[in-house]
Every structure is written in C-alpha cells, then in structure tokens.
XYZ file of C-alpha atoms in Angstrom:
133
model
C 45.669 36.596 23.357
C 43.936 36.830 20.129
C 44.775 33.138 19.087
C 42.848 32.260 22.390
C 39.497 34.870 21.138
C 39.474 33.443 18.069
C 39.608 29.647 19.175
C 36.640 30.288 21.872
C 34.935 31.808 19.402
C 35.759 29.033 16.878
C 34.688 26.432 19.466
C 31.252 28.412 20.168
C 30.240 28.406 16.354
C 31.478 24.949 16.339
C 28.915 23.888 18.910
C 26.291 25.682 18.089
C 26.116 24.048 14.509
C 26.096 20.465 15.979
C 22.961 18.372 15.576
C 20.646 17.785 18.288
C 21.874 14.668 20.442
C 20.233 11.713 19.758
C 17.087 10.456 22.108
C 17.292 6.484 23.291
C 14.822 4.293 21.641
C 12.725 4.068 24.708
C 12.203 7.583 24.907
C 11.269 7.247 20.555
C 8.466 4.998 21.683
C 7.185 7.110 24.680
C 6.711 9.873 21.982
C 4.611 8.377 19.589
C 2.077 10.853 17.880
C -1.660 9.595 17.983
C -2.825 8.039 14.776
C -4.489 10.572 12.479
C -8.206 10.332 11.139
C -8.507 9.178 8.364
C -10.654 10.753 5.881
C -13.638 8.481 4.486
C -14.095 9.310 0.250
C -16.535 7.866 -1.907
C -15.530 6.173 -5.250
C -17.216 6.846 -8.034
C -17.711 4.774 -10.949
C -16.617 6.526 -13.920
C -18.341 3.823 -16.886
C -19.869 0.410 -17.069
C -18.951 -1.954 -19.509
C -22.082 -3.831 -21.041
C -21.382 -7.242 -22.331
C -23.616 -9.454 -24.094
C -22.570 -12.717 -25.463
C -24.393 -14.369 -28.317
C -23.472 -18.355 -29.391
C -23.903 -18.909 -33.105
C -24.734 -22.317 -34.639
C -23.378 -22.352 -38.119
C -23.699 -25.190 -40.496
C -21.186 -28.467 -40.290
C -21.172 -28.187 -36.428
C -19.482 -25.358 -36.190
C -20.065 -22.638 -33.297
C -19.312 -19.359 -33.161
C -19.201 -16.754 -29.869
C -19.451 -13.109 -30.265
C -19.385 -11.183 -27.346
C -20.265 -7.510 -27.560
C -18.994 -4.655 -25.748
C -19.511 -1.382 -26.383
C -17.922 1.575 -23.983
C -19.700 4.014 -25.936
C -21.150 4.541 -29.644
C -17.603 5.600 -31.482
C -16.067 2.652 -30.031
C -17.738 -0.868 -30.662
C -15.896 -3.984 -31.094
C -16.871 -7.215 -30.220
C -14.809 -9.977 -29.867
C -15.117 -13.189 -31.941
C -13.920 -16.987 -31.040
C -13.753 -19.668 -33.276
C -12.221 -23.198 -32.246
C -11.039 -21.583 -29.629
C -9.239 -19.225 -31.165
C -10.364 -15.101 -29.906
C -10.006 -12.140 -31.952
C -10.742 -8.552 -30.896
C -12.848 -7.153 -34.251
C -13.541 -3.518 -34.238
C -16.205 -2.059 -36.607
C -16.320 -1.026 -40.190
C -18.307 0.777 -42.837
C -20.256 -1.358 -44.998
C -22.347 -0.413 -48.396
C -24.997 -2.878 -47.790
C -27.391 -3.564 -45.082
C -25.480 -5.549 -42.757
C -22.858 -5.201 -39.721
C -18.902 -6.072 -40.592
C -16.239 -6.229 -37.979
C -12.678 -6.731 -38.968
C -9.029 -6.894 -37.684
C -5.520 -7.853 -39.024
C -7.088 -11.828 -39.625
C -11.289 -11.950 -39.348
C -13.704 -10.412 -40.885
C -17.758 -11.267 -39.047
C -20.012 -9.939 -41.571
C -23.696 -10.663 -39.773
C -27.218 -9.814 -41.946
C -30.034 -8.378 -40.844
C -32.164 -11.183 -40.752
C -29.658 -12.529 -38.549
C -27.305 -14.960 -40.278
C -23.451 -14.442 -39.917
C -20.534 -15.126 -42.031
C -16.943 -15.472 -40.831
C -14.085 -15.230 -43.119
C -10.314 -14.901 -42.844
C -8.672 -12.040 -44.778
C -8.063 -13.937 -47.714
C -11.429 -14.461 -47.849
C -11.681 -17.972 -47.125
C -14.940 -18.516 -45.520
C -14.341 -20.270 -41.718
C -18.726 -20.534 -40.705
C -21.487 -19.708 -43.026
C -25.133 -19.739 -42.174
C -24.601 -18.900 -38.654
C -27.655 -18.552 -36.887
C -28.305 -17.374 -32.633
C -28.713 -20.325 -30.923
C-alpha cells in the first residue's frame, strides 16, 4: 500500500515538473505580438574635422601637398606627400620663427614668409624654396 502512495505521488511531482506542451506553428504565427514603436533619437555630432590643403611649388619641378588638420590646438599634424609618397607629421618645438613637423622619416620646416623646406631625417633636403601655389 505504501509502494502504491509513494508512486502516485512520484508520478504527480513527475508531471507537474514537465514543460509546457509545445503549440503548432500555425498557432506561433496567429500569436504574433504587434511591432513596438520605435523610439526616434537625435545624433549629435561630437567634433568636426577642418581640413585645408595647400599645393607647394618648390624649385626643379617639384610639388609638395600639405594638408592640415587640426582636431583641436594640442593636437596638430598635417600630413605631407611627396612623389606620391604620404607621411602623417605631427608638430614640434622650434627655437626660431618658423613651423616644423616631424615623424620617424620627414621633417617640413615652413618660414614665415612662407617658403618650406622638406628634408628626410638624415637631413638630406627632398624640396627647397617651396612656395603656395
């Protein structure tokens, strides 16, 4: 008698810890939820990026672009090609009264009166007497 209790009430926690049966596809498609609004947001443009791009003409034929772009006043590089060759040359700190940018290989040294100079690291000059076309 208490094999037969214990087996209905083995049976009962059995069932009751079955999933759910499973609905037919057809009945899946009948109970499709709406679509949800969508929520409309603004984007907001965080900073613009000025570029200006200046060709040089320096002496033998040679031409020189420098593009500047400067996402804010710490940060200025401008970025240098040469027979079609483009570097990335970031700023540096120079005694007299010109700008210098510089990487790993260039160096674009321009004057105030508006003549630049480009030179690779060893100092070998690439364009002299560059002048804005």
């Amino acid at each position: 008698m208490q094999k037969v209790i214990s087996l209905a009430i083995f049976s009962v926690f059995l069932t009751a810890c079955m999933p759910p049966p499973l609905t037919a596809p057809i009945e899946q498609i009948q109970t499709i939820e709406p679509p949800k609004q969508l929520i409309a947001t603004k984007k907001k443009v965080t900073s613009t990026v000025k570029n200006k791009t200046v060709l040089y003409q320096c002496s033998k034929n040679k031409t020189v672009r420098v593009t500047k772009t400067a996402n804010s006043k710490k940060s200025q590089y401008i970025s240098v090609t040469f027979n079609q060759t483009t570097h990335r040359l970031s700023s540096a700190v120079t005694r007299n009264n010109s700008k210098k940018y510089s990487n790993i290989r260039w160096i674009w040294s321009e004057d105030f009166n508006g003549k630049g100079t480009l030179r690779d690291k060893n100092g070998k000059i690439l364009a002299q007497n560059c002048v804005k076309k």
